[in-house]
Coordinates of C-alpha atoms in Angstrom, one line a residue:
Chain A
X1 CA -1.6 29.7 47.5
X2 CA -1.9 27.5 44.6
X3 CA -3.0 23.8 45.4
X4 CA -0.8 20.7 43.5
X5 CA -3.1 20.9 40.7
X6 CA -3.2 23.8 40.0
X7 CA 0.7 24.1 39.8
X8 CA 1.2 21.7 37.8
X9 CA -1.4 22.8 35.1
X10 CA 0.7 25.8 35.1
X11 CA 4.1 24.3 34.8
X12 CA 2.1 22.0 31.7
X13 CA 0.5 24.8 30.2
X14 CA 3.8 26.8 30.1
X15 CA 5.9 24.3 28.7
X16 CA 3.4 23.4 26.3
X17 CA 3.6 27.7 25.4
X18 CA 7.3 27.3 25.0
X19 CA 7.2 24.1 22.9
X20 CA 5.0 26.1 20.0
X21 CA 7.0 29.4 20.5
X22 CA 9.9 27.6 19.4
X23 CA 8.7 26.1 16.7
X24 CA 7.4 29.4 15.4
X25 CA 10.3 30.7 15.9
X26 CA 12.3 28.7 14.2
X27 CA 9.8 29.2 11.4
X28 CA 10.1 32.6 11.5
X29 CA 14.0 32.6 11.9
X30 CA 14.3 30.6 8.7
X31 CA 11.5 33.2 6.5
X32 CA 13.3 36.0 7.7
X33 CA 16.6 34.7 6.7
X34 CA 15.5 34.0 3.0
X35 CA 13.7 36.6 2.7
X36 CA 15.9 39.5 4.0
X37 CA 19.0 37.7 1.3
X38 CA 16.4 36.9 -1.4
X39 CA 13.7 38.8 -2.1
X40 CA 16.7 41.7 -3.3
X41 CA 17.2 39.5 -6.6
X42 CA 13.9 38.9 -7.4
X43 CA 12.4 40.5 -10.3
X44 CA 10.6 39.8 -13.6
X45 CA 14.0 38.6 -14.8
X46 CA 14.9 36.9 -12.5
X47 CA 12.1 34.2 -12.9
X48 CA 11.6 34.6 -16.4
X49 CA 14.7 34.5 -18.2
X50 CA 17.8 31.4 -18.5
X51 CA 20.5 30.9 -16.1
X52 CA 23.5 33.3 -18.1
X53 CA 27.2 33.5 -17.6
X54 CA 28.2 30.1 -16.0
X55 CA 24.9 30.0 -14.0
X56 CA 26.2 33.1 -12.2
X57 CA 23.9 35.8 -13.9
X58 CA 20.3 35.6 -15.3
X59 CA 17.0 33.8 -14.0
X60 CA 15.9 30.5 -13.0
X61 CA 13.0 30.1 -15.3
X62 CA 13.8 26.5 -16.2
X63 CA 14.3 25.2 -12.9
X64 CA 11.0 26.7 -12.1
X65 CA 9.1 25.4 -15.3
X66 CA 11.2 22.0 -14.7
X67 CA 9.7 21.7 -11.1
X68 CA 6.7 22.8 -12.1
X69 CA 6.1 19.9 -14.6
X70 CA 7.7 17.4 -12.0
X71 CA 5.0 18.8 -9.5
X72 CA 2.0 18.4 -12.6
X73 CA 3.7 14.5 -13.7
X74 CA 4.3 13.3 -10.3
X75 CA 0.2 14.0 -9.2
X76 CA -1.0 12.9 -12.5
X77 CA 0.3 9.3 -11.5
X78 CA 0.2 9.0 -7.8
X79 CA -3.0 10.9 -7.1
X80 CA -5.0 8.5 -9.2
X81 CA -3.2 5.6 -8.3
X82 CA -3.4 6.4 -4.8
X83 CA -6.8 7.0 -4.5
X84 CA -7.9 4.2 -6.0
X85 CA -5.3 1.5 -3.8
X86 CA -6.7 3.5 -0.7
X87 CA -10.5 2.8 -2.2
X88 CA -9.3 -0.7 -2.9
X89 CA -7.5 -1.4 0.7
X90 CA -10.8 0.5 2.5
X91 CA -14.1 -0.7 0.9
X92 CA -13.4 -3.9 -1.3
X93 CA -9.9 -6.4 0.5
X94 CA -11.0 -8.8 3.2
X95 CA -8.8 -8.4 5.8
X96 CA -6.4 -11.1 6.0
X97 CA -3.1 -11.8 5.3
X98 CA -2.1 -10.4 1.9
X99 CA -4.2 -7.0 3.1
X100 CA -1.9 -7.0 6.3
X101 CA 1.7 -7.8 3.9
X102 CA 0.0 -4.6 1.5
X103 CA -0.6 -2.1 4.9
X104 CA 3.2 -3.6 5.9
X105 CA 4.5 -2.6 2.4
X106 CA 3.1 0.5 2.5
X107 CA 3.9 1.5 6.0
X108 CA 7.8 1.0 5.2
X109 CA 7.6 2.3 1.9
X110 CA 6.4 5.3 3.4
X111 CA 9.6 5.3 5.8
X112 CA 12.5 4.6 3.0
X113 CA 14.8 7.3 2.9
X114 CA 14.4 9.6 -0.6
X115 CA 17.8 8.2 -2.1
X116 CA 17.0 5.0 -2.3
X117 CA 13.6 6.0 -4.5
X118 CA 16.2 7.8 -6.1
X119 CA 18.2 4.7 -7.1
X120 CA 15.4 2.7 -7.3
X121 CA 14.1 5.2 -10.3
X122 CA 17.8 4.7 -11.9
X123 CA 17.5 0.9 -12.0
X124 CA 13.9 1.0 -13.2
X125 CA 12.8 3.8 -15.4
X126 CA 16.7 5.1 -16.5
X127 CA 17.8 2.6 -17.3
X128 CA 15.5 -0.8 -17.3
X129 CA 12.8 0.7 -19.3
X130 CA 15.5 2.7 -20.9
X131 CA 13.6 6.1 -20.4
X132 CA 17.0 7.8 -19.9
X133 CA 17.9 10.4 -17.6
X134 CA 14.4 12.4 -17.7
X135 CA 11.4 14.1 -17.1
X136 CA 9.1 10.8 -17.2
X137 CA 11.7 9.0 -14.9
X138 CA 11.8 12.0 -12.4
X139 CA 8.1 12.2 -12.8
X140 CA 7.7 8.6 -12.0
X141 CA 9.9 8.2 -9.1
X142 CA 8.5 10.9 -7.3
X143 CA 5.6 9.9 -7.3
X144 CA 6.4 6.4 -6.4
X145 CA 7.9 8.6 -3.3
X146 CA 4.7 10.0 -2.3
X147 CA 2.2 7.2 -3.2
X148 CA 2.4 5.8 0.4
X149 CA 1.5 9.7 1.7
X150 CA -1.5 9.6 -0.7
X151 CA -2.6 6.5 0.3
X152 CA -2.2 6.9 4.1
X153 CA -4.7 10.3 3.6
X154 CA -6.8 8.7 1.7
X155 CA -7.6 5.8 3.6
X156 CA -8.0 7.6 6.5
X157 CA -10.3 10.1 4.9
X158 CA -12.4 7.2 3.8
X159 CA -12.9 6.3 7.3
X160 CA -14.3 9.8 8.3
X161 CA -17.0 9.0 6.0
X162 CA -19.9 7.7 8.1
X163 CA -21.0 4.2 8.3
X164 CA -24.9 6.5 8.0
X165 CA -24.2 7.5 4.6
X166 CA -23.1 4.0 3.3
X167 CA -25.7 2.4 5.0
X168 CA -28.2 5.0 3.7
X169 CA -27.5 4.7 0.0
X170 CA -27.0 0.7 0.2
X171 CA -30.2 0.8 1.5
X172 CA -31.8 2.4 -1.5
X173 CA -31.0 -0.4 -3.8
X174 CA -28.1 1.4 -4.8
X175 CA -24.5 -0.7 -5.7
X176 CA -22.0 -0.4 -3.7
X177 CA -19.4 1.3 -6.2
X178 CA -22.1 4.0 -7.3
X179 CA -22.7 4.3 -3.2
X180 CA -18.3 5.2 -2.8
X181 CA -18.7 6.9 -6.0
X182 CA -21.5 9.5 -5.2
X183 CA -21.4 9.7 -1.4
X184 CA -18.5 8.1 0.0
X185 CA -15.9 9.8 -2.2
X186 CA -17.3 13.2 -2.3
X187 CA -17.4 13.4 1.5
X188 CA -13.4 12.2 1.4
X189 CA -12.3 14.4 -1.2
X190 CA -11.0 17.3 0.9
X191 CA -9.3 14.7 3.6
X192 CA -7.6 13.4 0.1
X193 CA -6.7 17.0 -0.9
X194 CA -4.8 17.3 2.6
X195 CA -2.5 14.2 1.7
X196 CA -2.3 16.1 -2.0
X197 CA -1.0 19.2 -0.6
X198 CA 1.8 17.5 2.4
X199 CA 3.2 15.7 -0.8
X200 CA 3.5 18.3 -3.6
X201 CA 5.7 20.3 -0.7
X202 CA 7.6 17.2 -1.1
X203 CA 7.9 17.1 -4.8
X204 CA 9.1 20.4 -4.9
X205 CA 11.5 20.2 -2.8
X206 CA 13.3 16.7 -3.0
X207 CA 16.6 16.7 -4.4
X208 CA 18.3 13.1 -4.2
X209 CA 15.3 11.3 -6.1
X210 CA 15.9 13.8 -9.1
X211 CA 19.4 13.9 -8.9
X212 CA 19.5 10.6 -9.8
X213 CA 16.8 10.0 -12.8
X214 CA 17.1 12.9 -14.5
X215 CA 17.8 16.5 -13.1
X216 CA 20.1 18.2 -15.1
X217 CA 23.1 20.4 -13.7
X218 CA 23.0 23.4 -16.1
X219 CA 20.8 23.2 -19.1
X220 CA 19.6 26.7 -20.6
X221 CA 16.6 25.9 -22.6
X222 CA 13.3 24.1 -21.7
X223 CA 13.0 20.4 -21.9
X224 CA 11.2 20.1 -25.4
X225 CA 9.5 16.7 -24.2
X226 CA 9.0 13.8 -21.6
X227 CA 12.0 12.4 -22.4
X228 CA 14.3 15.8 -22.2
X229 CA 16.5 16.5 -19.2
X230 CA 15.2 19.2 -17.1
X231 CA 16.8 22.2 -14.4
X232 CA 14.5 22.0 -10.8
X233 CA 14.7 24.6 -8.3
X234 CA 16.1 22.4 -5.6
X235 CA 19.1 20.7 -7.4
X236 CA 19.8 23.8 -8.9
X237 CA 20.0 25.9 -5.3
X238 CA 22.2 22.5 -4.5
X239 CA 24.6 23.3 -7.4
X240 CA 24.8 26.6 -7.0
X241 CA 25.9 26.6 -3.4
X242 CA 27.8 23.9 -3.6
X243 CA 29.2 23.4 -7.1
X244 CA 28.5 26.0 -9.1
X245 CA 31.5 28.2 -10.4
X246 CA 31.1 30.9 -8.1
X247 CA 29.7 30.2 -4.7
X248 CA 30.4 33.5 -3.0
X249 CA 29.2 35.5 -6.1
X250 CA 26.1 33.7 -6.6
X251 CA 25.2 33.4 -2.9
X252 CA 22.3 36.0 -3.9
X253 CA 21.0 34.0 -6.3
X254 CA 20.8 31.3 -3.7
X255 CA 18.5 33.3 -1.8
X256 CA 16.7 34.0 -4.6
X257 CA 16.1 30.8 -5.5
X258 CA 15.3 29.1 -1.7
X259 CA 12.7 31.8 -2.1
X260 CA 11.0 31.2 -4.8
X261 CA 10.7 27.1 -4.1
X262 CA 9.3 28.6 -1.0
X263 CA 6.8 30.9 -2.7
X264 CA 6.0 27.6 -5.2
X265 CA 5.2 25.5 -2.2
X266 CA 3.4 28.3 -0.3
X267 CA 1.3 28.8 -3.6
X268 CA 0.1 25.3 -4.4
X269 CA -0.6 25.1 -0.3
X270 CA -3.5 27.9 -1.0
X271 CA -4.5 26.6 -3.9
X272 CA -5.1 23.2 -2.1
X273 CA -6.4 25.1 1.1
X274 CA -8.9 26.1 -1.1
X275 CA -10.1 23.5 -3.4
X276 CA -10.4 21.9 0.3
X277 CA -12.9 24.5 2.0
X278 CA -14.5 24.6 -1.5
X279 CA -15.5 20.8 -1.2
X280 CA -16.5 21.2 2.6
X281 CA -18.6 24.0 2.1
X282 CA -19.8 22.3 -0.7
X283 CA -20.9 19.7 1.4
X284 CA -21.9 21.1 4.7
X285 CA -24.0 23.9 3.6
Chain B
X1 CA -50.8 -16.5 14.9
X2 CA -53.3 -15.0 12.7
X3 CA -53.9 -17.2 9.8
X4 CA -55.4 -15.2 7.0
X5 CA -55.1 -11.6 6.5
X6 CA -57.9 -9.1 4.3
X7 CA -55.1 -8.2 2.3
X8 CA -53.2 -11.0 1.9
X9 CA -49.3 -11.6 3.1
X10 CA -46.7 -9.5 1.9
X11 CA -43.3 -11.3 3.9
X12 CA -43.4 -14.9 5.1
X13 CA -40.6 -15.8 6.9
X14 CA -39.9 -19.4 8.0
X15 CA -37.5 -21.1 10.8
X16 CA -35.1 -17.9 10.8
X17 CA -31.8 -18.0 12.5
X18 CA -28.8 -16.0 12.8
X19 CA -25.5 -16.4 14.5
X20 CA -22.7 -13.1 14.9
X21 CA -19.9 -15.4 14.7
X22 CA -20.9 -18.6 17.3
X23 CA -23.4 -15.8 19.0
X24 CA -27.2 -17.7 18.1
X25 CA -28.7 -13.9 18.2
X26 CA -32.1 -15.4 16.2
X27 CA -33.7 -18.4 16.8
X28 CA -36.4 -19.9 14.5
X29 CA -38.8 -17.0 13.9
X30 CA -41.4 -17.9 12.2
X31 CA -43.8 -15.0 11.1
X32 CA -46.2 -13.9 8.4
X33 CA -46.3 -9.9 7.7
X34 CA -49.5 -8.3 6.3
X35 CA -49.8 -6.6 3.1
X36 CA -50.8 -2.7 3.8
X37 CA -50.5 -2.8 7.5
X38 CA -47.7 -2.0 9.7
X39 CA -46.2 -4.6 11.8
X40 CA -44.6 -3.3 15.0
X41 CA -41.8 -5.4 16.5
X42 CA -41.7 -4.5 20.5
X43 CA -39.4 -5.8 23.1
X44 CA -36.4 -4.7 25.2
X45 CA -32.9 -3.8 23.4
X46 CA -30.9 -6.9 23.2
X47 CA -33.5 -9.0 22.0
X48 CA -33.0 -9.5 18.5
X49 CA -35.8 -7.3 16.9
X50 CA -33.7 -4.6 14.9
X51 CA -31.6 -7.2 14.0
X52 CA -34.5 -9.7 12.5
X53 CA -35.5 -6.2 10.6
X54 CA -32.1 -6.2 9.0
X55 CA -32.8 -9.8 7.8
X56 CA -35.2 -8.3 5.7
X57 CA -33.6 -6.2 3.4
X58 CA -30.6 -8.4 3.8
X59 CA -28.6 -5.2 5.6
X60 CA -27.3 -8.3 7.8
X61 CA -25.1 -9.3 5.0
X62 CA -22.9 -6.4 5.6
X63 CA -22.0 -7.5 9.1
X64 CA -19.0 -10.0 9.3
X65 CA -19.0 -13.5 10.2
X66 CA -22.8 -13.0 10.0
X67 CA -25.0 -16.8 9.0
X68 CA -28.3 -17.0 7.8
X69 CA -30.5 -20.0 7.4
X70 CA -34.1 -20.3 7.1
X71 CA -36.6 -18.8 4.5
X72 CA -37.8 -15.3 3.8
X73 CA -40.1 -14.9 1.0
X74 CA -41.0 -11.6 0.2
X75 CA -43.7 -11.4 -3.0
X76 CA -43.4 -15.5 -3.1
X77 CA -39.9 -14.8 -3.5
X78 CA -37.2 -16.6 -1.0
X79 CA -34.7 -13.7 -1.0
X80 CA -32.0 -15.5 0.6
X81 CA -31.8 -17.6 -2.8
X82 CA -28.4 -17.6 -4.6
X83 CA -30.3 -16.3 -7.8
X84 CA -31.6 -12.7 -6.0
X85 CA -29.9 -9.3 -6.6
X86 CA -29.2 -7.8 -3.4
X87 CA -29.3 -4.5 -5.0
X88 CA -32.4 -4.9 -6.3
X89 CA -34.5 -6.5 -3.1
X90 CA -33.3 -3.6 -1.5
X91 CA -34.8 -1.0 -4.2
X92 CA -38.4 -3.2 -3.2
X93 CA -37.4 -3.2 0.6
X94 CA -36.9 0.4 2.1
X95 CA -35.2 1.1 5.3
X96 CA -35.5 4.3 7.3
X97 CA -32.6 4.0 10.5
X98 CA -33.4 5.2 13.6
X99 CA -31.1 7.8 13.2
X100 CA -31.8 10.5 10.6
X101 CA -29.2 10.1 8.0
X102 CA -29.6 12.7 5.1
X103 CA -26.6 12.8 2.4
X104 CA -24.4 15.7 2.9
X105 CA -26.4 17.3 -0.4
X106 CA -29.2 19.6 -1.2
X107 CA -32.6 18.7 -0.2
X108 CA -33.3 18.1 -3.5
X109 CA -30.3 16.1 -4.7
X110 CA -31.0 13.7 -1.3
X111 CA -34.7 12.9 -3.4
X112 CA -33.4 12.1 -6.6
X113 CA -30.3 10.4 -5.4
X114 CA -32.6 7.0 -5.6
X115 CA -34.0 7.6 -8.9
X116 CA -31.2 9.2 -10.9
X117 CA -29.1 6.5 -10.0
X118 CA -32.2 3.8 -10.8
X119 CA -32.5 5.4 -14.3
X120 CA -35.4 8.6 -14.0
X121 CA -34.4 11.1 -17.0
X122 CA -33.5 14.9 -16.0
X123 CA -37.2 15.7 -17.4
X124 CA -39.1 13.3 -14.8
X125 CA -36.9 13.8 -11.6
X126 CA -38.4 17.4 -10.9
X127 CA -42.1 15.3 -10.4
X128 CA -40.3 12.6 -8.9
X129 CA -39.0 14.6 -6.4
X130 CA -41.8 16.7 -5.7
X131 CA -43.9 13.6 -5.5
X132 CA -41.7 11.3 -2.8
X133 CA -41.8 15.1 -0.5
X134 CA -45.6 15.2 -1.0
X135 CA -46.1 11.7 -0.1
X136 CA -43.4 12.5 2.9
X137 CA -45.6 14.8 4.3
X138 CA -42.4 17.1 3.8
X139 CA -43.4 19.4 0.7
X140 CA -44.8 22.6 2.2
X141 CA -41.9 23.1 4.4
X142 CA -39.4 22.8 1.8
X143 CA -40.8 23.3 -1.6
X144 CA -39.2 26.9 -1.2
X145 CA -36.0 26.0 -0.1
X146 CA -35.1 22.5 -2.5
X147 CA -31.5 23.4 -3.2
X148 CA -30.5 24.3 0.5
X149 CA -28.5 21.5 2.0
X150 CA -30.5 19.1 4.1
X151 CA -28.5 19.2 6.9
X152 CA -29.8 22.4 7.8
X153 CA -33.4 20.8 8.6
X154 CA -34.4 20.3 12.2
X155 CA -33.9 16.4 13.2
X156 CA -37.7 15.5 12.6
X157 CA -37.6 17.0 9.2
X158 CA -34.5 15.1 8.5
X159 CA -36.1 11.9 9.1
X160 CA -39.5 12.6 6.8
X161 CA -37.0 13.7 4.3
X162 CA -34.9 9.7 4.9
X163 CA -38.7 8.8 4.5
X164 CA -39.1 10.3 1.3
X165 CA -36.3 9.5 0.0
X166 CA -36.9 5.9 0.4
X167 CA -40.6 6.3 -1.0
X168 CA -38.4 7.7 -4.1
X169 CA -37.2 4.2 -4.9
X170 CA -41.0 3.5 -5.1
X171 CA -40.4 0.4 -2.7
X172 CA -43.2 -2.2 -1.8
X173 CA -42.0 -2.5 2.1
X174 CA -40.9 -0.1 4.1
X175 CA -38.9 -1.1 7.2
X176 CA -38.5 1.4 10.0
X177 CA -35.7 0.6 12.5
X178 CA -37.2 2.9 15.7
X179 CA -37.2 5.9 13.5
X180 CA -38.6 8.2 16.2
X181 CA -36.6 7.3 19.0
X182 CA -34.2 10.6 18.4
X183 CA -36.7 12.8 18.2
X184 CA -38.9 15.2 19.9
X185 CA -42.9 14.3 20.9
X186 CA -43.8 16.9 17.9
X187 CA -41.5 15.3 15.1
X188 CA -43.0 12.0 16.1
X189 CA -46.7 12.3 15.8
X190 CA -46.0 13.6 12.4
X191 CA -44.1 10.7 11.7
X192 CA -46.5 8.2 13.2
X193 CA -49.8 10.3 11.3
X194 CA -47.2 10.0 8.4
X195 CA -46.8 6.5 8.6
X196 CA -50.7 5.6 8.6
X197 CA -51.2 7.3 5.6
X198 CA -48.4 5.5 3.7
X199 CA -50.0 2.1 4.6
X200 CA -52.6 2.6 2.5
X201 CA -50.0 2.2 -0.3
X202 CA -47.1 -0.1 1.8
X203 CA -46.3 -3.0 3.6
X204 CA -44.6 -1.4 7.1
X205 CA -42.8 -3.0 9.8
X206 CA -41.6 -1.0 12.5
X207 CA -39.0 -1.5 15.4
X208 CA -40.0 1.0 18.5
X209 CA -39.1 0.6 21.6
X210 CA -42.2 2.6 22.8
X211 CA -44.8 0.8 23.5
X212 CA -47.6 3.6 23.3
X213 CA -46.4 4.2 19.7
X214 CA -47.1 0.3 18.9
X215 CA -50.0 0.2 20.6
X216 CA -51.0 3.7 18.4
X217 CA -50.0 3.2 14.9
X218 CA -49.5 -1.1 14.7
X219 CA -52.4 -3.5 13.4
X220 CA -50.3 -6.4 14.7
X221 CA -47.3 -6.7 17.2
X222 CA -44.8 -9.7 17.4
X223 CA -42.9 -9.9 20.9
X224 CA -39.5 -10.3 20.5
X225 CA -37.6 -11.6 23.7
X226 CA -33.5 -13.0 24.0
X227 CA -33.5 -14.0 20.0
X228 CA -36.9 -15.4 19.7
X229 CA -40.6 -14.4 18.5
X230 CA -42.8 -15.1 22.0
X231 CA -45.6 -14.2 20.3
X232 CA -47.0 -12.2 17.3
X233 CA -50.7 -11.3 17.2
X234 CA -53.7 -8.5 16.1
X235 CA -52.0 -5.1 18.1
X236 CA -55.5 -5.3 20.5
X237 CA -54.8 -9.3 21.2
X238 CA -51.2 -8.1 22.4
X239 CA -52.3 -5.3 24.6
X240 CA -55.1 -6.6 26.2
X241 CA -54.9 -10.2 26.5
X242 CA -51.5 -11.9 25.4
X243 CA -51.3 -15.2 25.2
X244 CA -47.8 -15.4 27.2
X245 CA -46.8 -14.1 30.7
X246 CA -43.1 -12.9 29.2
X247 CA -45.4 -10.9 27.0
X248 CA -48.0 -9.3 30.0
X249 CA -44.9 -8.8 32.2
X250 CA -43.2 -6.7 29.9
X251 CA -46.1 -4.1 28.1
X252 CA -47.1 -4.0 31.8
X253 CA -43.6 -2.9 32.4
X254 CA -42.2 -5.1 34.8
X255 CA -39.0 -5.3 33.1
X256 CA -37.7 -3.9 29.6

């Protein structure tokens, strides 16, 4: 006979079972449904050769290259800049009002919906500062997109850092930037590296922001610089299952190219994992 | 109060207090520290001593809504004056926290951390180094073993190498805020026989909340009791004949 208790951690730990399994699931539903239609299309060709035939033949190689370079544009700006905000926010403002209309501004920034970056970007970098439709406006936009990400895991990996090690090093006679610099930072760096990874998923995959500043709908050649129109993996799966000339012909190529944003993201996710256990092994043993 | 010490007065302090926001946690201490002795500072938590330590390196200023009035003169030197670098009073007065806090580097980089950053050249910092673990008492155990990561020593090791690491600086004080009181009855006669011998070269005050260690490694004692000094005198004078009955009552252990 079970007592209350007992039941009821069993009723708990059950649905707690089911909650996961679902989500795994799902997971797994998704994977197995891109893979199984995808992975038939690609090949050598595939990702290293143009778009052919009214986008319904041929590769993807410069939507791959053009989110690649969105991916590489968008961390050069927000990964610095976010850093250094979260440093600023953490270690140097007095807490008070402008501090708590900054935390506000970031908070909701961090909640706007993609499109409106999107337009944002339009207004600003498009047109404003008369970048044009382009890689730097892209670039820019996206990262404005995930600066409040990089911020939020930045701050809160400067807060793992122990009060021990500050007080430690301050004791020494030692400044207090040379103290964040050589013993704060270090010990935040993989907690930063986590934000780094959730937000290049995001830059690979966002659609609207690009759509708008710069994305282009079929152009067969690689951007030749900052200011050049690019193709990006996720706009260009839009067009071609939405737009493109031939939907039901080119539903392969579809596949094929969910996949390989998939295998991007899943890519740069390992490379992040490990820079990460890099730095903590770094500094445990 | 002692008057005149052999070897002069390293830290005078006059009509010290300090207020946590409208808390009055210090009120007027007055007290001269000894050069090359250690000071212990005894009395039961609460009552002010770890936090009159942190008035000496100016830690305190860290802490919000912290005030300060009243004079500390370290080396004739009031370091509470608008004109003194922080940084560099704390390079002359060390601080080893009660608990051990090694950086999350190699034994070796922990030494030089100090120095490097203070200026010693790549070709000096090997001697440095191997100096500050000498003088830590710390070498023999790790001379082998200098690029393994310092978290791996045991907890009394740690705390030699904080020790160290401070006597890397090349300070003229050294302030020790209950430094034994996380670890084992081993770890801390090494630290106490460590601290003797760095007298000979240092000005130590030391908060403990043990009364045998005071009464073992101290030259003088000040009695610190709800913010304010009760009495400060030669270790002996303290232990077997205070002046005060707050001060009998409590090294006879009738509260604390």
């Amino acid at each position: 006979m079970f007592s209350n208790a007992k039941l009821n951690e069993k009723i708990a730990f059950t649905l707690l079972k089911i909650a996961t399994g679902m989500v795994v699931a799902f997971v797994m539903v998704i994977l197995y449904y891109i893979i199984s239609n995808g992975y038939s299309v690609i090949n050598l060709e595939f990702i290293t050769s143009m778009p052919r035939n009214r986008m319904t033949e041929g590769g993807i190689f410069p939507a791959i290259m053009g989110t690649a370079y969105l991916i590489v544009g968008s961390m050069a700006v927000a990964l610095p800049l976010g850093i250094l905000s979260a440093i600023y926010l953490n270690e140097y403002a007095q807490s008070g009002r402008t501090t708590w209309a900054i935390e506000m501004a970031i908070s909701n920034l961090a909640g706007t919906p993609s499109v409106v970056f999107g337009l944002f970007g339009l207004a600003l970098f498009v047109k404003y500062l008369g970048f044009g439709p382009s890689l730097i406006s892209a670039s820019l936009t996206l990262a404005l997109l995930i600066l409040p990400v990089i911020i939020r895991a930045s701050q809160e990996a400067l807060l793992t850092v122990p009060k021990e090690y500050r007080e430690a090093s301050l004791a020494l006679g030692v400044t207090k930037w040379e103290t964040i610099r050589r013993v704060v930072l270090p010990a935040a760096i993989p907690g930063m590296i986590t934000g780094a990874i959730l937000s290049i998923g995001r830059v690979a995959g966002e659609t609207a922001p690009i759509l708008l500043t710069g994305a282009a709908y079929f152009l067969p050649r690689m951007p030749d610089s900052i200011y050049s129109q690019f193709m990006a993996l996720p706009y260009h799966l839009y067009v071609l299952a939405t737009s493109g000339t031939n939907i039901a012909q080119t539903r392969p190529l579809q596949y094929g190219t969910a996949l390989v944003l998939l295998i991007i993201v899943l890519c740069v996710n390992i490379v992040a994992v490990s820079i990460r256990s890099h730095y903590r092994n770094k500094i445990k043993r | 109060m002692p008057e005149n010490y052999d070897n002069g007065t390293e830290v005078e302090v006059r009509d010290l207090n300090l207020w946590y926001g409208e808390n009055h946690a210090l009120h007027d201490i007055s007290i001269d520290i000894p050069k090359n002795s250690v000071t212990a500072l005894i009395g039961p938590s609460g009552c002010g001593k770890s936090t009159f330590l942190r008035c000496l390196n100016r830690m305190n200023d860290l802490v919000k809504n912290c005030r300060i009035e009243g004079k500390v003169h370290i080396d004739k030197q009031n370091i509470y004056s608008k004109d003194v670098d922080v940084v560099d009073l704390r390079k002359r007065v060390g601080m080893v926290f009660q608990k051990p806090n090694p950086f999350p580097m190699s034994i070796h980089d922990n030494i030089a951390y100090g120095p490097r950053i203070h200026g010693t050249g790549k070709k000096n910092i090997r001697g440095v180094v191997e100096e500050a673990l000498r003088s830590g008492a710390l070498w023999d155990e790790v001379s082998e073993r200098l690029d393994k990561s310092a978290l791996d020593l045991s907890g009394g090791q740690q705390q030699r190498l904080c020790i160290a690491r401070t006597l890397a600086v090349r300070p003229e004080v050294i302030l020790f805020d209950e430094p034994c009181s996380a670890l084992d009855p081993i770890s801390t006669s090494k630290i106490e026989e460590l601290i003797l011998e760095l007298k000979k070269k240092y000005t130590i005050v030391i908060v403990t909340h043990n009364m045998q260690q005071a009464a073992r490694i101290s030259d003088y004692t000040g009695f610190f009791l709800t913010g304010e000094l009760v009495e400060f005198d030669k270790t002996e004078q303290i232990f077997e004949s205070p002046r005060e009955k707050a001060t009998e009552d409590y090294i006879t252990g009738r509260f604390g």
